[in-house]
mmCIF file of C-alpha atoms and ligand atoms in Angstrom:
data_model
loop_
_atom_site.group_PDB
_atom_site.id
_atom_site.type_symbol
_atom_site.label_atom_id
_atom_site.label_comp_id
_atom_site.label_asym_id
_atom_site.label_seq_id
_atom_site.Cartn_x
_atom_site.Cartn_y
_atom_site.Cartn_z
ATOM 1 C CA MET S 194 0.000 0.000 0.000
ATOM 2 C CA THR S 195 2.971 2.319 0.512
ATOM 3 C CA ALA S 196 3.738 1.989 -3.191
ATOM 4 C CA GLU S 197 0.178 2.968 -4.066
ATOM 5 C CA MET S 198 0.292 5.971 -1.722
ATOM 6 C CA VAL S 199 3.604 7.181 -3.136
ATOM 7 C CA ALA S 200 2.378 6.702 -6.704
ATOM 8 C CA PHE S 201 -0.647 8.846 -5.923
ATOM 9 C CA ALA S 202 1.465 11.546 -4.221
ATOM 10 C CA ARG S 203 3.735 11.605 -7.303
ATOM 11 C CA GLN S 204 0.702 12.195 -9.504
ATOM 12 C CA LEU S 205 -0.366 15.094 -7.288
ATOM 13 C CA VAL S 206 3.106 16.669 -7.408
ATOM 14 C CA ALA S 207 3.205 16.290 -11.195
ATOM 15 C CA ILE S 208 0.257 18.690 -11.560
ATOM 16 C CA PRO S 209 1.759 22.195 -11.215
ATOM 17 C CA THR S 210 -0.966 23.836 -9.142
ATOM 18 C CA VAL S 211 1.080 27.001 -8.826
ATOM 19 C CA ASN S 212 -0.427 29.865 -6.856
ATOM 20 C CA PRO S 213 -0.325 32.618 -7.865
ATOM 21 C CA PRO S 214 -2.057 32.512 -10.280
ATOM 22 C CA GLY S 215 -3.874 29.250 -9.474
ATOM 23 C CA ASP S 216 -2.813 26.969 -12.327
ATOM 24 C CA ASN S 217 -4.378 23.550 -13.009
ATOM 25 C CA TYR S 218 -6.696 23.496 -10.013
ATOM 26 C CA GLN S 219 -9.370 21.760 -12.058
ATOM 27 C CA ALA S 220 -7.063 18.916 -13.088
ATOM 28 C CA CYS S 221 -5.874 18.386 -9.536
ATOM 29 C CA ALA S 222 -9.414 18.476 -8.108
ATOM 30 C CA GLU S 223 -10.355 15.870 -10.700
ATOM 31 C CA LEU S 224 -7.459 13.570 -9.793
ATOM 32 C CA LEU S 225 -8.298 13.874 -6.119
ATOM 33 C CA GLY S 226 -12.030 13.433 -6.705
ATOM 34 C CA ASN S 227 -11.477 10.298 -8.800
ATOM 35 C CA GLN S 228 -9.251 8.774 -6.117
ATOM 36 C CA LEU S 229 -11.836 9.528 -3.426
ATOM 37 C CA ALA S 230 -14.553 7.950 -5.573
ATOM 38 C CA LYS S 231 -12.393 4.828 -6.015
ATOM 39 C CA PHE S 232 -12.090 4.647 -2.243
ATOM 40 C CA ASP S 233 -15.897 4.691 -1.875
ATOM 41 C CA TYR S 234 -16.479 8.354 -1.099
ATOM 42 C CA GLU S 235 -19.420 10.416 -2.280
ATOM 43 C CA VAL S 236 -17.657 13.297 -4.004
ATOM 44 C CA ALA S 237 -18.637 16.918 -4.591
ATOM 45 C CA HIS S 238 -16.728 19.589 -6.460
ATOM 46 C CA VAL S 239 -17.222 23.045 -5.014
ATOM 47 C CA ASN S 240 -16.622 25.831 -7.526
ATOM 48 C CA VAL S 241 -16.156 29.400 -6.429
ATOM 49 C CA GLU S 242 -17.534 31.952 -8.878
ATOM 50 C CA GLY S 243 -15.657 34.947 -10.192
ATOM 51 C CA PHE S 244 -12.405 33.309 -11.322
ATOM 52 C CA ALA S 245 -12.927 32.911 -15.058
ATOM 53 C CA ASP S 246 -9.290 32.475 -16.136
ATOM 54 C CA TYR S 247 -8.145 30.366 -13.200
ATOM 55 C CA PRO S 248 -11.153 28.455 -11.849
ATOM 56 C CA ARG S 249 -11.150 27.840 -8.102
ATOM 57 C CA VAL S 250 -12.322 24.260 -7.592
ATOM 58 C CA ASN S 251 -12.360 22.540 -4.216
ATOM 59 C CA VAL S 252 -13.150 18.879 -3.771
ATOM 60 C CA ILE S 253 -14.838 17.230 -0.814
ATOM 61 C CA GLY S 254 -15.656 13.555 -0.265
ATOM 62 C CA GLU S 255 -17.661 11.740 2.394
ATOM 63 C CA LEU S 256 -17.093 8.037 3.013
ATOM 64 C CA ARG S 257 -20.264 6.203 1.980
ATOM 65 C CA ASN S 258 -22.597 4.352 4.348
ATOM 66 C CA SER S 259 -21.356 5.903 7.582
ATOM 67 C CA PRO S 260 -23.335 7.354 10.495
ATOM 68 C CA ALA S 261 -23.503 11.164 10.390
ATOM 69 C CA HIS S 262 -21.829 11.644 13.794
ATOM 70 C CA PRO S 263 -19.260 12.020 15.080
ATOM 71 C CA ARG S 264 -17.650 13.555 12.022
ATOM 72 C CA LEU S 265 -13.926 13.746 11.300
ATOM 73 C CA HIS S 266 -12.749 15.976 8.470
ATOM 74 C CA PHE S 267 -9.283 15.746 6.928
ATOM 75 C CA ASN S 268 -8.250 18.798 4.918
ATOM 76 C CA GLY S 269 -5.245 19.543 2.770
ATOM 77 C CA HIS S 270 -4.542 22.386 0.372
ATOM 78 C CA PHE S 271 -3.325 21.405 -3.080
ATOM 79 C CA ASP S 272 -2.046 24.769 -4.266
ATOM 80 C CA VAL S 273 1.724 25.246 -4.172
ATOM 81 C CA VAL S 274 3.981 28.297 -4.252
ATOM 82 C CA PRO S 275 5.990 28.959 -7.448
ATOM 83 C CA ALA S 276 9.034 26.699 -7.870
ATOM 84 C CA GLY S 277 11.594 29.531 -7.915
ATOM 85 C CA ASP S 278 15.293 29.020 -8.662
ATOM 86 C CA GLY S 279 17.925 26.676 -7.306
ATOM 87 C CA TRP S 280 16.412 23.268 -8.074
ATOM 88 C CA THR S 281 18.630 20.300 -8.928
ATOM 89 C CA VAL S 282 15.619 18.131 -9.879
ATOM 90 C CA ASP S 283 12.487 18.840 -11.920
ATOM 91 C CA PRO S 284 10.145 20.538 -9.407
ATOM 92 C CA PHE S 285 7.119 18.931 -11.064
ATOM 93 C CA GLY S 286 8.695 15.610 -12.049
ATOM 94 C CA GLY S 287 7.357 13.664 -9.072
ATOM 95 C CA ILE S 288 10.827 12.177 -8.648
ATOM 96 C CA VAL S 289 11.439 9.535 -5.968
ATOM 97 C CA ARG S 290 15.056 9.052 -4.901
ATOM 98 C CA ASP S 291 16.737 7.810 -1.689
ATOM 99 C CA GLY S 292 13.382 7.236 0.022
ATOM 100 C CA LYS S 293 12.226 10.793 -0.640
ATOM 101 C CA LEU S 294 9.563 12.276 -2.861
ATOM 102 C CA PHE S 295 10.915 15.473 -4.410
ATOM 103 C CA GLY S 296 8.968 18.343 -5.878
ATOM 104 C CA ARG S 297 7.287 21.659 -5.262
ATOM 105 C CA GLY S 298 4.389 20.859 -2.950
ATOM 106 C CA SER S 299 5.716 17.448 -1.884
ATOM 107 C CA THR S 300 6.113 18.557 1.731
ATOM 108 C CA ASP S 301 3.660 21.465 1.556
ATOM 109 C CA GLN S 302 1.476 19.619 1.333
ATOM 110 C CA LYS S 303 0.577 16.958 -1.195
ATOM 111 C CA ALA S 304 2.224 14.200 0.865
ATOM 112 C CA GLY S 305 -0.226 15.103 3.631
ATOM 113 C CA ILE S 306 -3.190 14.734 1.278
ATOM 114 C CA ALA S 307 -1.968 11.305 0.154
ATOM 115 C CA ALA S 308 -1.335 10.242 3.768
ATOM 116 C CA SER S 309 -4.858 10.991 5.001
ATOM 117 C CA LEU S 310 -6.488 9.380 1.953
ATOM 118 C CA PHE S 311 -4.501 6.173 2.379
ATOM 119 C CA ALA S 312 -4.842 6.201 6.188
ATOM 120 C CA VAL S 313 -8.608 5.877 5.907
ATOM 121 C CA GLU S 314 -8.335 3.479 2.980
ATOM 122 C CA ALA S 315 -6.088 1.186 5.053
ATOM 123 C CA ILE S 316 -8.813 0.985 7.699
ATOM 124 C CA ARG S 317 -11.426 0.206 5.041
ATOM 125 C CA ARG S 318 -9.306 -2.482 3.380
ATOM 126 C CA ALA S 319 -8.705 -4.097 6.766
ATOM 127 C CA GLY S 320 -12.474 -4.582 6.951
ATOM 128 C CA VAL S 321 -12.862 -2.158 9.869
ATOM 129 C CA ARG S 322 -15.925 0.078 9.733
ATOM 130 C CA VAL S 323 -15.763 3.318 11.667
ATOM 131 C CA ALA S 324 -18.781 4.364 13.718
ATOM 132 C CA GLY S 325 -18.852 7.922 12.399
ATOM 133 C CA ALA S 326 -18.414 10.004 9.297
ATOM 134 C CA VAL S 327 -15.097 10.586 7.547
ATOM 135 C CA GLU S 328 -14.713 13.500 5.185
ATOM 136 C CA GLN S 329 -11.695 14.544 3.171
ATOM 137 C CA SER S 330 -11.266 17.807 1.334
ATOM 138 C CA GLY S 331 -8.652 19.197 -1.010
ATOM 139 C CA THR S 332 -8.805 22.972 -1.128
ATOM 140 C CA VAL S 333 -7.223 25.820 -3.062
ATOM 141 C CA ASP S 334 -5.536 29.127 -2.360
ATOM 142 C CA GLU S 335 -4.174 28.392 1.122
ATOM 143 C CA GLU S 336 -0.908 30.024 0.113
ATOM 144 C CA SER S 337 -2.755 33.247 -0.686
ATOM 145 C CA GLY S 338 -5.077 33.312 2.325
ATOM 146 C CA GLY S 339 -7.507 30.467 1.640
ATOM 147 C CA PHE S 340 -10.490 32.699 0.878
ATOM 148 C CA ALA S 341 -11.688 30.667 -2.134
ATOM 149 C CA GLY S 342 -10.632 27.457 -0.384
ATOM 150 C CA MET S 343 -11.259 26.524 3.234
ATOM 151 C CA ALA S 344 -12.851 29.899 4.040
ATOM 152 C CA TYR S 345 -15.430 29.236 1.328
ATOM 153 C CA LEU S 346 -16.164 25.697 2.559
ATOM 154 C CA ALA S 347 -16.647 27.073 6.082
ATOM 155 C CA GLU S 348 -18.867 29.939 4.906
ATOM 156 C CA GLN S 349 -21.007 27.556 2.861
ATOM 157 C CA GLY S 350 -21.470 25.229 5.839
ATOM 158 C CA TYR S 351 -19.456 22.265 4.537
ATOM 159 C CA VAL S 352 -17.171 22.589 7.540
ATOM 160 C CA SER S 353 -19.167 23.924 10.478
ATOM 161 C CA ARG S 354 -19.901 23.395 14.137
ATOM 162 C CA ASP S 355 -23.316 21.892 13.291
ATOM 163 C CA ARG S 356 -21.907 18.988 11.332
ATOM 164 C CA THR S 357 -18.156 18.737 11.963
ATOM 165 C CA ASP S 358 -16.643 17.524 15.247
ATOM 166 C CA PHE S 359 -12.948 17.266 14.438
ATOM 167 C CA VAL S 360 -10.750 18.752 11.723
ATOM 168 C CA ILE S 361 -7.208 17.592 10.981
ATOM 169 C CA ILE S 362 -5.322 19.803 8.538
ATOM 170 C CA THR S 363 -2.485 17.792 7.029
ATOM 171 C CA GLU S 364 0.085 20.631 6.882
ATOM 172 C CA PRO S 365 3.794 19.759 7.288
ATOM 173 C CA LEU S 366 4.527 20.581 10.917
ATOM 174 C CA ASN S 367 6.752 17.466 11.211
ATOM 175 C CA VAL S 368 5.504 13.910 11.675
ATOM 176 C CA ASP S 369 6.400 13.809 15.386
ATOM 177 C CA ARG S 370 4.615 17.013 16.459
ATOM 178 C CA VAL S 371 0.994 18.086 16.797
ATOM 179 C CA CYS S 372 0.169 21.707 16.034
ATOM 180 C CA LEU S 373 -2.615 23.365 18.033
ATOM 181 C CA GLY S 374 -2.898 26.723 16.292
ATOM 182 C CA HIS S 375 -1.134 29.840 15.113
ATOM 183 C CA ARG S 376 -0.393 33.484 15.923
ATOM 184 C CA GLY S 377 -2.334 36.432 14.510
ATOM 185 C CA VAL S 378 -1.497 38.676 11.571
ATOM 186 C CA TYR S 379 -2.197 42.356 11.104
ATOM 187 C CA TRP S 380 -1.163 43.893 7.780
ATOM 188 C CA PHE S 381 -1.478 47.621 7.391
ATOM 189 C CA GLU S 382 -0.332 50.358 5.084
ATOM 190 C CA VAL S 383 1.021 53.741 6.080
ATOM 191 C CA ALA S 384 1.426 56.581 3.605
ATOM 192 C CA THR S 385 3.356 59.691 4.575
ATOM 193 C CA LEU S 386 2.533 62.891 2.711
ATOM 194 C CA GLY S 387 5.045 65.553 1.775
ATOM 195 C CA ARG S 388 5.206 68.555 -0.525
ATOM 196 C CA VAL S 389 6.833 68.424 -3.918
ATOM 197 C CA ALA S 390 9.664 70.805 -4.755
ATOM 198 C CA HIS S 391 12.678 70.953 -7.055
ATOM 199 C CA GLY S 392 15.352 68.472 -5.974
ATOM 200 C CA SER S 393 17.990 71.196 -6.058
ATOM 201 C CA MET S 394 16.070 73.159 -3.403
ATOM 202 C CA PRO S 395 14.709 70.502 -1.056
ATOM 203 C CA PHE S 396 14.205 73.105 1.677
ATOM 204 C CA LEU S 397 11.183 74.345 -0.328
ATOM 205 C CA GLY S 398 9.428 70.981 -0.020
ATOM 206 C CA ILE S 399 8.693 68.292 2.527
ATOM 207 C CA SER S 400 10.116 64.863 1.837
ATOM 208 C CA ALA S 401 7.533 62.115 2.358
ATOM 209 C CA ILE S 402 10.400 59.617 2.357
ATOM 210 C CA GLY S 403 12.099 61.471 5.208
ATOM 211 C CA LYS S 404 8.839 61.384 7.158
ATOM 212 C CA MET S 405 8.560 57.637 6.558
ATOM 213 C CA ALA S 406 12.098 57.255 7.895
ATOM 214 C CA ASP S 407 10.943 59.106 11.036
ATOM 215 C CA PHE S 408 8.079 56.645 11.446
ATOM 216 C CA ILE S 409 10.283 53.600 10.908
ATOM 217 C CA SER S 410 12.860 54.807 13.408
ATOM 218 C CA ALA S 411 10.047 55.533 15.895
ATOM 219 C CA LEU S 412 8.922 51.907 15.482
ATOM 220 C CA GLU S 413 12.471 50.781 16.276
ATOM 221 C CA ARG S 414 12.819 53.152 19.216
ATOM 222 C CA GLU S 415 9.358 53.022 20.776
ATOM 223 C CA LEU S 416 7.571 49.844 19.672
ATOM 224 C CA GLN S 417 10.319 47.210 19.410
ATOM 225 C CA PRO S 418 11.419 47.486 23.063
ATOM 226 C CA VAL S 419 7.778 47.061 24.166
ATOM 227 C CA LEU S 420 7.233 44.053 21.890
ATOM 228 C CA SER S 421 10.362 42.372 23.169
ATOM 229 C CA THR S 422 8.944 42.380 26.712
ATOM 230 C CA ARG S 423 5.869 40.395 25.642
ATOM 231 C CA ALA S 424 5.735 36.634 25.326
ATOM 232 C CA THR S 425 2.945 34.212 24.553
ATOM 233 C CA SER S 426 2.029 31.148 26.549
ATOM 234 C CA MET S 427 1.382 29.403 23.209
ATOM 235 C CA PRO S 428 4.060 26.800 22.404
ATOM 236 C CA VAL S 429 5.123 28.535 19.181
ATOM 237 C CA GLU S 430 8.034 26.941 17.319
ATOM 238 C CA PRO S 431 10.681 28.203 16.915
ATOM 239 C CA PRO S 432 10.712 29.740 20.428
ATOM 240 C CA ALA S 433 12.037 33.069 19.080
ATOM 241 C CA ALA S 434 8.564 33.457 17.525
ATOM 242 C CA ARG S 435 6.919 33.485 20.981
ATOM 243 C CA ARG S 436 7.365 37.260 20.924
ATOM 244 C CA PRO S 437 5.346 39.614 18.722
ATOM 245 C CA SER S 438 7.092 40.963 15.640
ATOM 246 C CA ILE S 439 6.819 43.587 12.956
ATOM 247 C CA ASN S 440 8.277 43.393 9.467
ATOM 248 C CA ILE S 441 8.376 46.058 6.769
ATOM 249 C CA ASN S 442 7.071 44.146 3.800
ATOM 250 C CA SER S 443 7.485 46.825 1.174
ATOM 251 C CA ILE S 444 8.250 50.486 0.760
ATOM 252 C CA SER S 445 8.012 52.877 -2.137
ATOM 253 C CA GLY S 446 8.286 56.614 -2.389
ATOM 254 C CA GLY S 447 8.977 59.302 -4.910
ATOM 255 C CA GLN S 448 9.637 58.245 -8.478
ATOM 256 C CA PRO S 449 9.805 54.553 -9.327
ATOM 257 C CA ALA S 450 13.438 53.451 -8.881
ATOM 258 C CA SER S 451 13.322 51.585 -12.202
ATOM 259 C CA GLY S 452 12.197 54.665 -14.138
ATOM 260 C CA PHE S 453 13.933 57.751 -15.556
ATOM 261 C CA GLN S 454 14.545 60.247 -12.736
ATOM 262 C CA THR S 455 13.810 63.941 -12.536
ATOM 263 C CA PRO S 456 14.921 65.957 -9.493
ATOM 264 C CA CYS S 457 11.935 66.116 -7.149
ATOM 265 C CA VAL S 458 11.205 66.040 -3.449
ATOM 266 C CA ALA S 459 8.960 63.020 -2.890
ATOM 267 C CA ASP S 460 5.459 64.020 -1.961
ATOM 268 C CA ARG S 461 4.249 60.518 -1.098
ATOM 269 C CA CYS S 462 5.782 57.412 0.432
ATOM 270 C CA GLU S 463 3.943 54.185 1.137
ATOM 271 C CA ALA S 464 4.986 51.196 3.178
ATOM 272 C CA ILE S 465 3.267 47.949 4.071
ATOM 273 C CA PHE S 466 3.820 46.420 7.486
ATOM 274 C CA ASP S 467 3.306 42.852 8.703
ATOM 275 C CA ARG S 468 2.673 42.755 12.437
ATOM 276 C CA ARG S 469 2.452 39.266 13.965
ATOM 277 C CA PHE S 470 0.533 39.340 17.222
ATOM 278 C CA LEU S 471 0.016 37.020 20.136
ATOM 279 C CA ILE S 472 -3.196 35.488 21.425
ATOM 280 C CA GLU S 473 -2.625 37.619 24.542
ATOM 281 C CA GLU S 474 -2.649 40.880 22.525
ATOM 282 C CA PRO S 475 -6.098 42.308 21.718
ATOM 283 C CA ILE S 476 -6.210 43.519 18.102
ATOM 284 C CA GLN S 477 -7.537 46.962 19.159
ATOM 285 C CA GLU S 478 -4.337 47.431 21.174
ATOM 286 C CA VAL S 479 -2.160 46.206 18.328
ATOM 287 C CA ARG S 480 -3.740 48.790 16.023
ATOM 288 C CA GLY S 481 -3.900 51.435 18.725
ATOM 289 C CA GLU S 482 -0.202 51.425 19.504
ATOM 290 C CA ILE S 483 0.688 51.991 15.835
ATOM 291 C CA ARG S 484 -1.788 54.834 15.643
ATOM 292 C CA ALA S 485 -0.367 56.331 18.865
ATOM 293 C CA ILE S 486 3.152 56.422 17.428
ATOM 294 C CA LEU S 487 1.903 58.151 14.265
ATOM 295 C CA ASP S 488 -0.105 60.654 16.287
ATOM 296 C CA SER S 489 2.777 61.493 18.571
ATOM 297 C CA LEU S 490 5.001 62.131 15.533
ATOM 298 C CA ALA S 491 2.309 64.430 14.144
ATOM 299 C CA ALA S 492 1.986 66.239 17.472
ATOM 300 C CA ARG S 493 5.726 66.948 17.610
ATOM 301 C CA ASP S 494 6.139 67.803 13.919
ATOM 302 C CA PRO S 495 3.526 69.930 12.110
ATOM 303 C CA ASP S 496 4.919 68.694 8.757
ATOM 304 C CA PHE S 497 4.277 65.048 9.623
ATOM 305 C CA ARG S 498 1.103 64.059 7.787
ATOM 306 C CA TYR S 499 0.017 60.479 7.224
ATOM 307 C CA GLU S 500 -2.707 58.083 6.162
ATOM 308 C CA MET S 501 -3.145 54.625 7.655
ATOM 309 C CA LYS S 502 -5.159 51.747 6.225
ATOM 310 C CA ASP S 503 -5.901 48.226 7.481
ATOM 311 C CA LEU S 504 -5.167 45.575 4.842
ATOM 312 C CA MET S 505 -5.810 42.243 6.557
ATOM 313 C CA THR S 506 -6.377 40.857 10.023
ATOM 314 C CA VAL S 507 -6.122 37.179 10.973
ATOM 315 C CA HIS S 508 -6.918 36.349 14.569
ATOM 316 C CA PRO S 509 -4.805 33.846 16.487
ATOM 317 C CA VAL S 510 -6.360 30.434 17.107
ATOM 318 C CA LEU S 511 -5.531 27.672 19.560
ATOM 319 C CA THR S 512 -7.237 24.354 20.186
ATOM 320 C CA ASP S 513 -7.356 23.203 23.812
ATOM 321 C CA ALA S 514 -4.471 20.840 24.571
ATOM 322 C CA LYS S 515 -6.849 18.760 26.708
ATOM 323 C CA SER S 516 -9.457 18.394 23.954
ATOM 324 C CA ARG S 517 -10.360 14.939 22.693
ATOM 325 C CA LEU S 518 -8.825 15.616 19.272
ATOM 326 C CA VAL S 519 -5.441 16.659 20.673
ATOM 327 C CA THR S 520 -5.160 13.876 23.265
ATOM 328 C CA THR S 521 -6.256 11.252 20.730
ATOM 329 C CA MET S 522 -3.906 12.443 17.978
ATOM 330 C CA SER S 523 -1.034 12.663 20.473
ATOM 331 C CA GLY S 524 -1.722 9.142 21.696
ATOM 332 C CA ALA S 525 -1.789 7.837 18.133
ATOM 333 C CA VAL S 526 1.544 9.512 17.295
ATOM 334 C CA ARG S 527 3.067 8.102 20.488
ATOM 335 C CA ASP S 528 1.871 4.596 19.605
ATOM 336 C CA VAL S 529 3.392 4.816 16.123
ATOM 337 C CA LEU S 530 6.666 6.607 16.932
ATOM 338 C CA GLY S 531 7.262 5.539 20.535
ATOM 339 C CA ALA S 532 7.481 9.045 22.003
ATOM 340 C CA ASP S 533 4.992 11.701 23.043
ATOM 341 C CA PRO S 534 4.738 14.389 20.359
ATOM 342 C CA PRO S 535 5.468 17.953 21.466
ATOM 343 C CA LEU S 536 2.369 20.141 21.178
ATOM 344 C CA ILE S 537 3.348 23.219 19.210
ATOM 345 C CA ALA S 538 1.886 26.307 17.570
ATOM 346 C CA SER S 539 2.869 27.820 14.246
ATOM 347 C CA PRO S 540 4.419 31.287 13.830
ATOM 348 C CA GLY S 541 2.625 31.720 10.494
ATOM 349 C CA THR S 542 -1.019 31.094 9.766
ATOM 350 C CA TYR S 543 -2.750 28.416 7.743
ATOM 351 C CA ASP S 544 -6.369 27.421 7.149
ATOM 352 C CA GLN S 545 -7.101 26.642 10.820
ATOM 353 C CA LYS S 546 -8.250 30.269 11.186
ATOM 354 C CA HIS S 547 -11.125 29.652 8.775
ATOM 355 C CA VAL S 548 -12.157 26.344 10.365
ATOM 356 C CA MET S 549 -12.339 27.968 13.808
ATOM 357 C CA ARG S 550 -13.336 31.582 13.071
ATOM 358 C CA LEU S 551 -15.793 30.990 10.212
ATOM 359 C CA GLY S 552 -16.826 27.362 10.767
ATOM 360 C CA HIS S 553 -16.798 27.711 14.574
ATOM 361 C CA VAL S 554 -15.379 24.199 14.915
ATOM 362 C CA ASP S 555 -13.437 24.271 18.179
ATOM 363 C CA GLN S 556 -11.350 21.106 17.734
ATOM 364 C CA CYS S 557 -8.939 21.622 14.854
ATOM 365 C CA ILE S 558 -5.247 20.776 14.611
ATOM 366 C CA ALA S 559 -2.520 20.454 12.026
ATOM 367 C CA TYR S 560 -0.744 17.143 11.720
ATOM 368 C CA GLY S 561 1.041 15.707 8.721
ATOM 369 C CA PRO S 562 4.254 14.378 7.206
ATOM 370 C CA GLY S 563 6.873 16.692 5.778
ATOM 371 C CA ILE S 564 9.441 18.910 7.445
ATOM 372 C CA LEU S 565 8.343 22.469 8.023
ATOM 373 C CA HIS S 566 11.610 24.178 7.082
ATOM 374 C CA LEU S 567 11.654 22.466 3.651
ATOM 375 C CA ALA S 568 8.374 24.104 2.654
ATOM 376 C CA HIS S 569 8.733 26.727 -0.102
ATOM 377 C CA GLN S 570 12.456 25.802 -0.575
ATOM 378 C CA PRO S 571 14.250 24.558 -3.722
ATOM 379 C CA ASP S 572 14.611 20.745 -3.763
ATOM 380 C CA GLU S 573 11.635 20.452 -1.403
ATOM 381 C CA TYR S 574 11.031 16.801 -0.508
ATOM 382 C CA CYS S 575 9.042 14.582 1.828
ATOM 383 C CA ARG S 576 10.507 11.401 3.304
ATOM 384 C CA ILE S 577 8.425 8.373 2.427
ATOM 385 C CA ASP S 578 8.831 6.801 5.881
ATOM 386 C CA HIS S 579 7.332 10.013 7.303
ATOM 387 C CA MET S 580 4.354 9.629 4.977
ATOM 388 C CA VAL S 581 3.859 6.050 6.156
ATOM 389 C CA ASP S 582 4.187 6.964 9.849
ATOM 390 C CA ALA S 583 1.820 9.910 9.469
ATOM 391 C CA ALA S 584 -0.732 7.701 7.697
ATOM 392 C CA LYS S 585 -0.512 5.106 10.480
ATOM 393 C CA ALA S 586 -1.033 7.758 13.162
ATOM 394 C CA MET S 587 -3.965 9.254 11.219
ATOM 395 C CA ALA S 588 -5.570 5.817 10.845
ATOM 396 C CA LEU S 589 -5.265 5.082 14.568
ATOM 397 C CA ALA S 590 -6.601 8.520 15.482
ATOM 398 C CA ALA S 591 -9.566 8.132 13.105
ATOM 399 C CA MET S 592 -10.555 4.776 14.625
ATOM 400 C CA ARG S 593 -10.244 6.110 18.176
ATOM 401 C CA LEU S 594 -12.083 9.365 17.511
ATOM 402 C CA LEU S 595 -14.991 7.735 15.695
ATOM 403 C CA GLY S 596 -15.040 4.281 17.266
ATOM 404 C CA THR S 597 -15.587 1.134 15.220
ATOM 405 C CA ARG S 598 -18.649 -0.993 14.625
HETATM 406 ZN ZN1 ZN Z 1443 0.856 24.512 3.396
#
């Protein structure tokens, strides 16, 4: 059965579901849907309207002839980030070498999709019938926020508190760890406004770029020391990510650097900031302290004028470590690998936010094969023994969560 699982994972990797822009989603949804149908699932394809050139197609299957409750849902995203440079193998060749499956999306996270499909199939082939419902979904766009993927399934009620008891997202957080949730994200844009003047007489203008530099140094001086005193009780890995952070994602001001230049004082500068916040930090405070820094600059300097705009907010989520899903998954991993898995949280977000915030399902974790730091790298690979171990742990957890009949 390992050979079958690997063959299927190779087929998944060989479809370049690159996002952006969202290539070949239809073909991948079809492959996944056909495999689910072969494994006796009732399959639905869920199309999201408004994407004419690059259709957004999600696939969801429910194992036939099962009781409606309790219900366990396995989810994996099948979009992958662009291959990028630096590969020594074909990123979409589905190459297996030295016990590893190579390719863009092997670790993140097509191996996870194959593992959960074959975990449940192993139970079925053993003649064991679970006493609950099993669902599996393959969704799109996780790498770009998941809005046409898991968010859509949650909004449409496919994954919701009323029908779904447990959700396991098969992201690569390492085969020997169970991930309970993730930190929050607040993206915002600040524009500083200046006054244009001839570049030979800058004293006649106000440089928006200079004002942005004032703001950035105020962040360093006033915000960073405060952030470095805060720590979360969430078991975020790596531990350095247990503190809040802020990153300047982009900055542009004055004339485009790639274009022909004329001497001008820049009258506008824009920068986009990525603030990662802790479950202990209320979002109003996170926003408020940025606003306070801008306002204090404006109070001290009559030439400091700015605009601020929220771009995206993702709230932190955390499943209770004592919940049935976490204790059962941990027990299953221990029984397969011989050691208790550390319970961790992720510094970055993934689709768990949509399951919990939109679907209101309170027991959701990430568990899957694949090594986190290989995700999005050249020569990304997933070890086949990790796929097998993850599938075994998923099979045990499914039987224990749902019971057998
Ligand atoms: Zn992923």
